[in-house]
Tab-separated table of C-alpha atoms in Angstrom:
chain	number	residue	atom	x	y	z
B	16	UNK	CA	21.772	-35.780	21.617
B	17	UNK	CA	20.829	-36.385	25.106
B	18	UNK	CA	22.201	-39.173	26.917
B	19	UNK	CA	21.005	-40.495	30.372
B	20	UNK	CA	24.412	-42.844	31.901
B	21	UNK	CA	23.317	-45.589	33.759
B	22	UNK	CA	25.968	-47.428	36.209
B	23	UNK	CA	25.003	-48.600	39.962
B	24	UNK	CA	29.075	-48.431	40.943
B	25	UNK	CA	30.095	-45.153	39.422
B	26	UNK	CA	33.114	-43.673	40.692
B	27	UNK	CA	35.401	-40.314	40.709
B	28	UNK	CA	39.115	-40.597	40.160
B	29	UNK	CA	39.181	-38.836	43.875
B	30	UNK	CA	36.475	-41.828	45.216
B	31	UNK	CA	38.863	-44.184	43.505
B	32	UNK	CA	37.951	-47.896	42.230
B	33	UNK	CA	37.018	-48.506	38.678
B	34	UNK	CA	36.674	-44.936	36.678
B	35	UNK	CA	35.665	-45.854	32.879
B	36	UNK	CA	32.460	-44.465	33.404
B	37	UNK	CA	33.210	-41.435	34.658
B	38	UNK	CA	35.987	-40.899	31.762
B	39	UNK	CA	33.733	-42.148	28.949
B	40	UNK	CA	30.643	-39.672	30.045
B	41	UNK	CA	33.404	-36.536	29.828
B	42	UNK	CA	34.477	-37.531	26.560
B	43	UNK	CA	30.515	-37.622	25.562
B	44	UNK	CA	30.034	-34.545	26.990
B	45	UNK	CA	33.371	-33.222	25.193
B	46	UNK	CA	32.049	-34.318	21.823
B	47	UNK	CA	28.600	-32.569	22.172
B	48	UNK	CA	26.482	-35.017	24.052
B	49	UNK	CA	24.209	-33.695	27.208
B	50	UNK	CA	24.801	-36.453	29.692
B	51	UNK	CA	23.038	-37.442	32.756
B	52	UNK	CA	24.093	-40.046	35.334
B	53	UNK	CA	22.246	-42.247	37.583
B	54	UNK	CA	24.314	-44.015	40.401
B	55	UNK	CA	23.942	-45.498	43.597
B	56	UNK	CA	25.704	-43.811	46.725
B	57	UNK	CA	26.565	-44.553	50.473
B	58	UNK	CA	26.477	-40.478	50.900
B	59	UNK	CA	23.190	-39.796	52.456
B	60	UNK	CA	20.047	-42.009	53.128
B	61	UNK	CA	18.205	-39.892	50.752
B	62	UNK	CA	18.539	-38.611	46.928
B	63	UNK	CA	21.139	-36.293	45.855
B	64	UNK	CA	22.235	-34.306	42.857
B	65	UNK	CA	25.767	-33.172	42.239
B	66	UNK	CA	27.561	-31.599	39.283
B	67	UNK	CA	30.635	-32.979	38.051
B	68	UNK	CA	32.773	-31.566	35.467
B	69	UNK	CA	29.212	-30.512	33.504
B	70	UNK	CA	27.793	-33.481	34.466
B	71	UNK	CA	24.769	-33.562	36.277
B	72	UNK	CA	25.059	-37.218	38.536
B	73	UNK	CA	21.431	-38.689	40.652
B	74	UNK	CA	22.753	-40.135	43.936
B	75	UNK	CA	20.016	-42.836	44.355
B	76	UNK	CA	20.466	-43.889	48.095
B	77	UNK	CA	20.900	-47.181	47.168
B	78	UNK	CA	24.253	-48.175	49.847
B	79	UNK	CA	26.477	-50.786	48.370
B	80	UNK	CA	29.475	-51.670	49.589
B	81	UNK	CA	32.091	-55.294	48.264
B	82	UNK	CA	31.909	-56.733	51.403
B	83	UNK	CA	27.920	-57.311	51.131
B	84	UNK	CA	26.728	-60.838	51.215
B	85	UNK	CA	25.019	-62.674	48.548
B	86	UNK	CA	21.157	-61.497	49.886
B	87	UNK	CA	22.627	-58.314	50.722
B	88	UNK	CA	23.788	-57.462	47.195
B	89	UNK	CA	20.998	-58.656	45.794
B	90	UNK	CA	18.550	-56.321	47.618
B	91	UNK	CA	20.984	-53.551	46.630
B	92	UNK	CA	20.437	-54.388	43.249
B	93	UNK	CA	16.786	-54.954	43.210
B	94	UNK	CA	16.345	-51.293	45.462
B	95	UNK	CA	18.785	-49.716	42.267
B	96	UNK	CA	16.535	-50.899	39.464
B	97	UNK	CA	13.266	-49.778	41.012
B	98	UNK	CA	14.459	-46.671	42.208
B	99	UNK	CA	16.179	-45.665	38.876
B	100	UNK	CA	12.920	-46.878	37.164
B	101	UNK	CA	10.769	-44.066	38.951
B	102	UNK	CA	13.549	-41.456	38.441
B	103	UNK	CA	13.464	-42.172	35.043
B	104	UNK	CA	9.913	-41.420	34.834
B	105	UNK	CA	10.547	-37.873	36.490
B	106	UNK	CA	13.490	-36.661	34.143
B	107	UNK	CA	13.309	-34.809	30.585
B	108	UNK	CA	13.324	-37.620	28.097
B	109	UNK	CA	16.413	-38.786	26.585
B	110	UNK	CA	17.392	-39.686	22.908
B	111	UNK	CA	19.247	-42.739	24.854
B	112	UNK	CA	19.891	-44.212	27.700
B	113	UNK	CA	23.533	-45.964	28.227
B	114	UNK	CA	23.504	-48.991	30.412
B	115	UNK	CA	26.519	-50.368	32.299
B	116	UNK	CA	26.824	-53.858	34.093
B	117	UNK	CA	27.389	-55.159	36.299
B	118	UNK	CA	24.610	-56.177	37.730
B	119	UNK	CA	23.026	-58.023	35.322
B	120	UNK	CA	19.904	-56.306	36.911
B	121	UNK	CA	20.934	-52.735	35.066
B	122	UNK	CA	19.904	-54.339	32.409
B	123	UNK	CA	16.526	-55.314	33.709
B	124	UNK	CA	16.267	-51.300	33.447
B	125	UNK	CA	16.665	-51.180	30.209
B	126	UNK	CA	13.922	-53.386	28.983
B	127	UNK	CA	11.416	-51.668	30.662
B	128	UNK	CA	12.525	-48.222	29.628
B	129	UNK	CA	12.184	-49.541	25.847
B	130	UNK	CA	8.952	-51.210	26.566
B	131	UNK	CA	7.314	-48.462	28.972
B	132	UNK	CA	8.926	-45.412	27.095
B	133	UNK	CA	10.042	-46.649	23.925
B	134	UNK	CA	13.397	-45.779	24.528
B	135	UNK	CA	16.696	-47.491	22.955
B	136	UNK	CA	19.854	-48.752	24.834
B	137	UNK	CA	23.128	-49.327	24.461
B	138	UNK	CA	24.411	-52.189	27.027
B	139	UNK	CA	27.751	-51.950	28.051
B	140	UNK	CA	29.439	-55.519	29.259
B	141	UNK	CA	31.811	-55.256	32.306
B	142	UNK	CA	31.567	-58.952	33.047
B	143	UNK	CA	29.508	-62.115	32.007
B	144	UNK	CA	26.496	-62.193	34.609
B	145	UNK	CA	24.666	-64.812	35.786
B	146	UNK	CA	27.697	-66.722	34.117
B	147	UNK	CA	30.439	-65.730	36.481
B	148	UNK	CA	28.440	-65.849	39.966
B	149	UNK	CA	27.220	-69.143	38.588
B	150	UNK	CA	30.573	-70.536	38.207
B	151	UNK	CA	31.899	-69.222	41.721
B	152	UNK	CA	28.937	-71.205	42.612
B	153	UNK	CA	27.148	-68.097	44.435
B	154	UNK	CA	24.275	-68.951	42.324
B	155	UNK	CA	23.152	-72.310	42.437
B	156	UNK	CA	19.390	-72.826	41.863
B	157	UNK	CA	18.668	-74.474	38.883
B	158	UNK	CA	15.254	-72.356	38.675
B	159	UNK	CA	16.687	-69.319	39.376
B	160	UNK	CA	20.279	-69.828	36.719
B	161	UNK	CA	17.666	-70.457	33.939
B	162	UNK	CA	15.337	-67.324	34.505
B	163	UNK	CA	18.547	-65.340	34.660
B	164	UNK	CA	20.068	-67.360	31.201
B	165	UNK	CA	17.103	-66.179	30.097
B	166	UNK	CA	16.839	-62.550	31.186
B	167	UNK	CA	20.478	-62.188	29.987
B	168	UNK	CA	19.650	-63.080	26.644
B	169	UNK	CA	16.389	-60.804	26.509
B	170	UNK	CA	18.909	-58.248	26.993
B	171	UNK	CA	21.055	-58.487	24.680
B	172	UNK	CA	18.415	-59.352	21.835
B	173	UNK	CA	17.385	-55.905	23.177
B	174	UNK	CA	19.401	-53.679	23.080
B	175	UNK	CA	20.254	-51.235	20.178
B	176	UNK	CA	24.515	-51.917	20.845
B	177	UNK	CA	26.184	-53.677	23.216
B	178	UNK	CA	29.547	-52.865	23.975
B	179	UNK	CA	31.762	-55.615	25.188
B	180	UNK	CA	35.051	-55.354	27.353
B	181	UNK	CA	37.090	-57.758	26.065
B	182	UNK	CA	36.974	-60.239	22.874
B	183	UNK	CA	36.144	-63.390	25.057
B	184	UNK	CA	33.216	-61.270	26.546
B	185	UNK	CA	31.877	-60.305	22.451
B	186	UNK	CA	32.803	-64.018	21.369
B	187	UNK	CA	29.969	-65.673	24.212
B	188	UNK	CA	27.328	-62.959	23.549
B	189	UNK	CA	27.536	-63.300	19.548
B	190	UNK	CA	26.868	-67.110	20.547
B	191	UNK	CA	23.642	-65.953	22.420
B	192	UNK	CA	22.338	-63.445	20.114
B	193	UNK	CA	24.185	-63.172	16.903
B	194	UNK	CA	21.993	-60.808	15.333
B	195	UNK	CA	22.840	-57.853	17.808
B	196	UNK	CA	25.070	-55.393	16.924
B	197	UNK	CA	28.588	-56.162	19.508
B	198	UNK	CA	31.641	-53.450	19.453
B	199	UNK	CA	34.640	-54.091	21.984
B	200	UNK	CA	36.065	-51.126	23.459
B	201	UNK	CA	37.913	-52.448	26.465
B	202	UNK	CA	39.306	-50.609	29.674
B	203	UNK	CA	42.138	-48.211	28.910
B	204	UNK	CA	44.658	-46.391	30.788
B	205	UNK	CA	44.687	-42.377	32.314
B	206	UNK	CA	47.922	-41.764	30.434
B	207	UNK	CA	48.291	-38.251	32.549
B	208	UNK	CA	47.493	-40.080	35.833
B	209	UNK	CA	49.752	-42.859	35.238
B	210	UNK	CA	53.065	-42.817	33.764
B	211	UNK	CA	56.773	-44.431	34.558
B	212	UNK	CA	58.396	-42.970	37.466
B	213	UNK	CA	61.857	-43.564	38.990
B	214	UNK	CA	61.427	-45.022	42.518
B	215	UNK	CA	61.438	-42.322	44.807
B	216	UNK	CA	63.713	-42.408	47.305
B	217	UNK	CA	61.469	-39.933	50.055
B	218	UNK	CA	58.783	-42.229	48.703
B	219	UNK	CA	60.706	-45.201	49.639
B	220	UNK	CA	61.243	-43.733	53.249
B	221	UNK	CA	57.634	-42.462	53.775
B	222	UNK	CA	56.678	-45.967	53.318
B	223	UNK	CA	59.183	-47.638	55.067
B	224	UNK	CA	60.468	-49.592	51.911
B	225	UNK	CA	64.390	-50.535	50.291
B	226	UNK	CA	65.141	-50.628	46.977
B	227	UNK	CA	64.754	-54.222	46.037
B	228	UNK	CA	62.301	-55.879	43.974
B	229	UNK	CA	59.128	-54.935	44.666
B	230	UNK	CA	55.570	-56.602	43.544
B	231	UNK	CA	52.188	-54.543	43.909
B	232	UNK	CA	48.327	-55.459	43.803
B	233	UNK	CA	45.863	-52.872	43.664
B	234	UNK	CA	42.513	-53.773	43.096
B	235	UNK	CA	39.467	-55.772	44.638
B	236	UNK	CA	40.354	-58.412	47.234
B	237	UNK	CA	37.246	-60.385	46.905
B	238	UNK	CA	36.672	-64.175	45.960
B	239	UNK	CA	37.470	-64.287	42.333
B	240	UNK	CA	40.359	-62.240	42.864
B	241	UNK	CA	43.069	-64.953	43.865
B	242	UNK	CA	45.246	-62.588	45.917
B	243	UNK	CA	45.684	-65.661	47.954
B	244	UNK	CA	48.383	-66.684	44.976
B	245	UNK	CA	50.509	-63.596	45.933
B	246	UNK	CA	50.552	-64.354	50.012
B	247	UNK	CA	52.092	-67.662	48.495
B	248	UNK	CA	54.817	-66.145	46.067
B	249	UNK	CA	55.636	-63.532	49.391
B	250	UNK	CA	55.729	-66.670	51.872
B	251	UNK	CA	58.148	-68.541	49.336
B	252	UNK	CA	60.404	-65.235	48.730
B	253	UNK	CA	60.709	-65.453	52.334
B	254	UNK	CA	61.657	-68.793	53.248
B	255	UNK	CA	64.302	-68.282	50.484
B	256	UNK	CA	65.024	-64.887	51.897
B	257	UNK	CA	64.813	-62.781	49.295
B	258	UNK	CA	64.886	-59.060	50.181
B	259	UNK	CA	61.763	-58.474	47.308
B	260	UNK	CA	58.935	-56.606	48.978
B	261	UNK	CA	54.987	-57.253	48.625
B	262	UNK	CA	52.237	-54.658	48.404
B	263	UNK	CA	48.165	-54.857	48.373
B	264	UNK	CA	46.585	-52.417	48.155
B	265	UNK	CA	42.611	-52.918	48.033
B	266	UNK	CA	39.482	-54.057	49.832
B	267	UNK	CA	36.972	-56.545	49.851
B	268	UNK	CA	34.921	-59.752	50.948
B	269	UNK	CA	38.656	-61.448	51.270
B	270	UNK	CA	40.641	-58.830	52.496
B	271	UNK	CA	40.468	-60.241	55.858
B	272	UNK	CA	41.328	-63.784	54.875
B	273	UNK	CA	44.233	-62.095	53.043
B	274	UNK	CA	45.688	-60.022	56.018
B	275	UNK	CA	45.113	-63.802	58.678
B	276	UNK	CA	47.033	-65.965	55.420
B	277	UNK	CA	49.843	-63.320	55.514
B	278	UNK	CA	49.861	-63.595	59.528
B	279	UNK	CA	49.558	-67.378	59.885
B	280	UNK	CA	52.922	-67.399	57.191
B	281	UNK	CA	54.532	-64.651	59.484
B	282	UNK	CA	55.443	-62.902	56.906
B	283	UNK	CA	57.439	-59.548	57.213
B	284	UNK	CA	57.937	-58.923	53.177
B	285	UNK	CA	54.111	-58.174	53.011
B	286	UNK	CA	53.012	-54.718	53.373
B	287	UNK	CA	48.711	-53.345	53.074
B	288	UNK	CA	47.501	-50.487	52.232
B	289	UNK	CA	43.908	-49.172	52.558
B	290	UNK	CA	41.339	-48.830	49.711
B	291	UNK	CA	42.479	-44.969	48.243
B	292	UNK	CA	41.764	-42.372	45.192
B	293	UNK	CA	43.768	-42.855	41.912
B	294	UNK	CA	46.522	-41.149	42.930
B	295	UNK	CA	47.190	-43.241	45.977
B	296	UNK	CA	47.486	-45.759	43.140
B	297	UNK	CA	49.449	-44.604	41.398
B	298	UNK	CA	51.881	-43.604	44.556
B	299	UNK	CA	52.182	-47.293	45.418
B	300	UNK	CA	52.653	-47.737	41.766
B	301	UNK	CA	55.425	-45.990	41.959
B	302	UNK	CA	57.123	-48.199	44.539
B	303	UNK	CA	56.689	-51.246	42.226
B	304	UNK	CA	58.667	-53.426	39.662
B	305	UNK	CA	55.768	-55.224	38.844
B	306	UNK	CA	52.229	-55.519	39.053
B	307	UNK	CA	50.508	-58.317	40.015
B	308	UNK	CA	47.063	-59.435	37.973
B	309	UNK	CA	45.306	-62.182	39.219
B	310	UNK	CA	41.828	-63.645	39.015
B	311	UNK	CA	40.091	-67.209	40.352
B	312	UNK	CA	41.250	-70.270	37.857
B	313	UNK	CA	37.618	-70.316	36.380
B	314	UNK	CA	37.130	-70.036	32.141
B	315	UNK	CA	34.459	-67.126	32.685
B	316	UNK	CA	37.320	-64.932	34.735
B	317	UNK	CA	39.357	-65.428	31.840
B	318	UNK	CA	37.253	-63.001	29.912
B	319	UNK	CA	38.157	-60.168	32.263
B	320	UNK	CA	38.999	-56.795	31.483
B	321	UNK	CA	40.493	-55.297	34.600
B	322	UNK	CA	41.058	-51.782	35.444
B	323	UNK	CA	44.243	-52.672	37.522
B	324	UNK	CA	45.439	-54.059	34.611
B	325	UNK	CA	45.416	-51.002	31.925
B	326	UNK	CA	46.459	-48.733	35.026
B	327	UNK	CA	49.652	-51.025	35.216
B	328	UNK	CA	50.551	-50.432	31.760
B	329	UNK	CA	49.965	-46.782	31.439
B	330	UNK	CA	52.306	-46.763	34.508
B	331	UNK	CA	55.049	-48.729	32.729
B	332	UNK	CA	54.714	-51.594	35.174
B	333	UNK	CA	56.273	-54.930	34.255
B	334	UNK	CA	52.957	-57.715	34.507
B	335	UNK	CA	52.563	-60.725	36.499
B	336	UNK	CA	49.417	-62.839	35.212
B	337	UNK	CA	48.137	-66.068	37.035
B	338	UNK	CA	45.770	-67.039	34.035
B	339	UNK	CA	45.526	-68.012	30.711
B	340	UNK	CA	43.286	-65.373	29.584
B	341	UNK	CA	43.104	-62.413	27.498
B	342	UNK	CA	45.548	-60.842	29.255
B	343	UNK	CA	47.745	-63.578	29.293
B	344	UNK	CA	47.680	-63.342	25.918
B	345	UNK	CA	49.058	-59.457	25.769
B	346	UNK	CA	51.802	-60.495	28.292
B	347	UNK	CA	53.136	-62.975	26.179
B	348	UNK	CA	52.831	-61.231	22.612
B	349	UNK	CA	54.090	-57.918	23.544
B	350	UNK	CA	56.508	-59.137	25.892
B	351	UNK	CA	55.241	-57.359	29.421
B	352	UNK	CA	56.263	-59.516	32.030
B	353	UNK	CA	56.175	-63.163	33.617
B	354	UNK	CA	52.981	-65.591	34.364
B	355	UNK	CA	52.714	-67.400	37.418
B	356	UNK	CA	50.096	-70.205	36.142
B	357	UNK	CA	48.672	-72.690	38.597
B	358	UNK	CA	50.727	-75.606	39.944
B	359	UNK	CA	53.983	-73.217	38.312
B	360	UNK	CA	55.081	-71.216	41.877
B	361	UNK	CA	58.329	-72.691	41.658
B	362	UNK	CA	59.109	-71.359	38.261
B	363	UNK	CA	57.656	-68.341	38.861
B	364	UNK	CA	59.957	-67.902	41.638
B	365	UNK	CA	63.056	-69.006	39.518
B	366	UNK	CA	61.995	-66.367	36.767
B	367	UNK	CA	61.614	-63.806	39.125
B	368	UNK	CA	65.152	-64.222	40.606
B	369	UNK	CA	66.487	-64.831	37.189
B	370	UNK	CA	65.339	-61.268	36.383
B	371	UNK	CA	66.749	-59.812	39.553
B	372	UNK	CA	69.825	-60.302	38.436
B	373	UNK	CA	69.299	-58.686	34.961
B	374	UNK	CA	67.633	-55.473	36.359
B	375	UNK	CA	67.289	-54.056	32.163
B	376	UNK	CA	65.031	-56.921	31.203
B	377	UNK	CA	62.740	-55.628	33.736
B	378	UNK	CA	62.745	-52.310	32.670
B	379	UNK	CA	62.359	-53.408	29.053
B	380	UNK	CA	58.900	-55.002	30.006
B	381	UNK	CA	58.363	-51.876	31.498
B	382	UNK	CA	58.921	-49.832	28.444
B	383	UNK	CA	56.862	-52.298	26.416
B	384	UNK	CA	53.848	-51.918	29.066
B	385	UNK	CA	53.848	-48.151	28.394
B	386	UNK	CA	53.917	-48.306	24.593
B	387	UNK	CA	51.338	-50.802	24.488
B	388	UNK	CA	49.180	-48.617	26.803
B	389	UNK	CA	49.950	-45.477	24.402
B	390	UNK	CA	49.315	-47.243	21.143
B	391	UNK	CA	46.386	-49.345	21.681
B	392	UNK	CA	44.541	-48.343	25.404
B	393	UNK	CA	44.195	-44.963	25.530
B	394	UNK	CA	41.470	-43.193	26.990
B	395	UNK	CA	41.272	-40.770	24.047
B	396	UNK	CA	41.005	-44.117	21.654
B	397	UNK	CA	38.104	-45.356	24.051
B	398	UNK	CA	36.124	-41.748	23.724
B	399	UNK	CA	36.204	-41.555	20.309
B	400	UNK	CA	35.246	-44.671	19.773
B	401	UNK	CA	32.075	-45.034	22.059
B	402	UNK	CA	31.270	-41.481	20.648
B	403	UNK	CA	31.660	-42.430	17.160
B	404	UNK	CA	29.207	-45.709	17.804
B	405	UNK	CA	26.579	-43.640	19.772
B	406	UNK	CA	26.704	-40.886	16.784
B	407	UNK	CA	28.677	-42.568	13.599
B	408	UNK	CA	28.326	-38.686	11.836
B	409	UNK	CA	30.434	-37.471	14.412
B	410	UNK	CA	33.825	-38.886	12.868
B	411	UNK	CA	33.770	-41.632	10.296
B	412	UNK	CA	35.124	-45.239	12.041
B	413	UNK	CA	38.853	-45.787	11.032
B	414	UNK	CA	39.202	-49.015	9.237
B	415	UNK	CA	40.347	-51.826	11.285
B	416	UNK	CA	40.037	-49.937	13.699
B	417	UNK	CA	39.014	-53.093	16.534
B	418	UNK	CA	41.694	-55.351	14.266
B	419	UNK	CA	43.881	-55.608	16.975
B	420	UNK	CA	41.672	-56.172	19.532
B	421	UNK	CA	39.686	-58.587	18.146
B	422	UNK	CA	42.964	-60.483	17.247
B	423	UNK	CA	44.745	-60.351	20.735
């Protein structure tokens, strides 16, 4: 079966950033599938062709980069859709194409290809567009919300699968179209990137760090991403001074606003580092107690799925949550770490110093983060599974199989 991989933000593990696509199309090309991918790329104004790992990957020169603004992005994804439209038009015909979002706009790719070349999709569901731009209030046109309502749902009706992160992301598109088949397969952990590691103590020095507690972000620093929350735990540890050390890793529309927060506290318990490949992750990883997961206090974000998160546990990283979301719910049932909930700093703070003193609770979070990453989030459970939906002769489903899941 031939397979043509759609995703505008695809990524190496040495590019770093958000990798599921890159993992999922080796595990289709593992299991017998030819796969092709079409990305966008800041590597040359002009198209390029690599091969990765037996995967043949179309550079569109489409450059894209988090700290676009609103009309910027938007031309990025417009100049993406019509350029992967005339590609698509060039290359050997597919039995499928595989659609990622976000944008919202991938999509738009889709429904043409179906109409124009009668070919099916699958539509994969990072996040729920034009619902969460719409609720950070980056769209706000009443014309323009319902004509993307509207294209949304054209989508989905569309498509031959959809795949959805997260069970709050499969619970608002069975509202929409209820007809469509919906699978969750959610983002999963690189259990041979990341895994539990003593602190280092040459790692400790390179950095400049002590052993005390230590709390790490690594991930976007953009609007919806709250790091904001963490500059205010930091600024508290400090007026209390508490030895516990602070590290961000990441880049984005915010990461400015971030670094001028940290200054205007003073704060010298705060330490960045720059945007780097997985295993710069996982090195400041390896520094850290706990990892911190935060998101804007909006009921879309809640539906999130994020990568920092699943990278975390397959580390065996105690969790810090500032929302009541789905992975709220996993940090309380399986016991992974501590939330930090709006207008709750102050307890927050009082856990945290609670645990400092009993240094084996911590590392039983720890221990829980790992298992839960090894039982449930694997990458091999995330291959089979989208391989056994694109192909279900491949390897019959296991029952219950999305039981857990569904019920977290």
């Amino acid at each position: 079966m031939r397979i043509i991989y759609i995703h505008q933000y695809f990524r190496t593990p040495q590019e770093g950033g958000a990798v599921r696509s890159y993992h999922l199309a080796l595990g289709m090309i593992k299991a017998g599938f030819k796969v092709e991918m079409i990305t966008s790329g800041n590597h040359s104004d002009s198209y390029d062709q690599r091969w990765i790992n037996g995967m043949k990957v179309h550079y569109l020169p489409v450059p894209y980069d988090q700290k676009f603004g609103f009309f910027k992005r938007i031309k990025a994804f417009w100049d993406f859709a019509r350029q992967c439209k005339a590609l698509l038009k060039k290359l050997k015909r597919p039995d499928m194409l595989y659609i990622s979002s976000t944008p919202l706009t991938t999509g738009w790719i889709g429904l043409w290809a179906k109409k124009k070349m009668a070919l099916p999709f699958v539509f994969e569901v990072r996040d729920l567009w034009p619902e969460a731009p719409i609720q950070v209030g980056a769209i706000r046109n009443p014309l323009l919300k319902q004509l993307l309502y509207r294209l949304e749902a054209k989508i989905y009706r569309e498509s031959m699968k959809i795949i959805a992160l997260s069970p709050g992301i499969a619970s608002y598109i069975r509202d929409k179209v209820p007809n469509t088949p919906i699978s969750i397969i959610p983002n999963f952990a690189d259990l041979e990137m990341f895994y539990p590691q003593e602190k280092s103590p040459a790692l400790l020095k390179k950095y400049g760090l002590d052993y005390e507690l230590t709390i790490a972000y690594t991930g976007a620093i953009g609007q919806v991403n709250a790091v904001g929350e963490l500059i205010e735990l930091a600024h508290l540890a400090q007026t209390h001074k508490k030895r516990w050390q602070f590290l961000i890793m990441g880049t984005g529309s915010h990461e400015q606003n971030i670094k001028e927060q940290a200054e205007q506290y003073g704060l010298k318990n705060v330490r960045f580092f720059p945007f780097g490949s997985r295993e710069k992750v996982n090195e400041v990883l390896a520094l850290t107690d706990f990892s911190w997961i935060s998101f804007a206090h909006l009921p879309i974000l809640k539906t999130n799925s994020p990568n920092k998160f699943f990278d975390a546990l397959g580390a065996g990283k105690a969790i810090i949550v500032n929302h009541e979301g789905w992975v709220y719910q996993l940090v309380e049932e399986f016991q992974l770490g501590i939330s930090c909930l709006p207008r709750q700093m102050n307890a927050c703070f009082a856990k945290l110093e609670e645990l400092e003193l009993l240094p084996e609770h911590i590392v039983e979070m720890q221990k829980n983060s790992r298992k839960l990453a090894e039982r449930h989030f694997s990458k091999a459970q995330a291959q089979n599974h989208i391989n056994r939906l694109l192909d279900p002769s491949q390897k019959p489903s296991t029952a219950g199989d999305e039981v857990y899941i569904l019920t977290a």
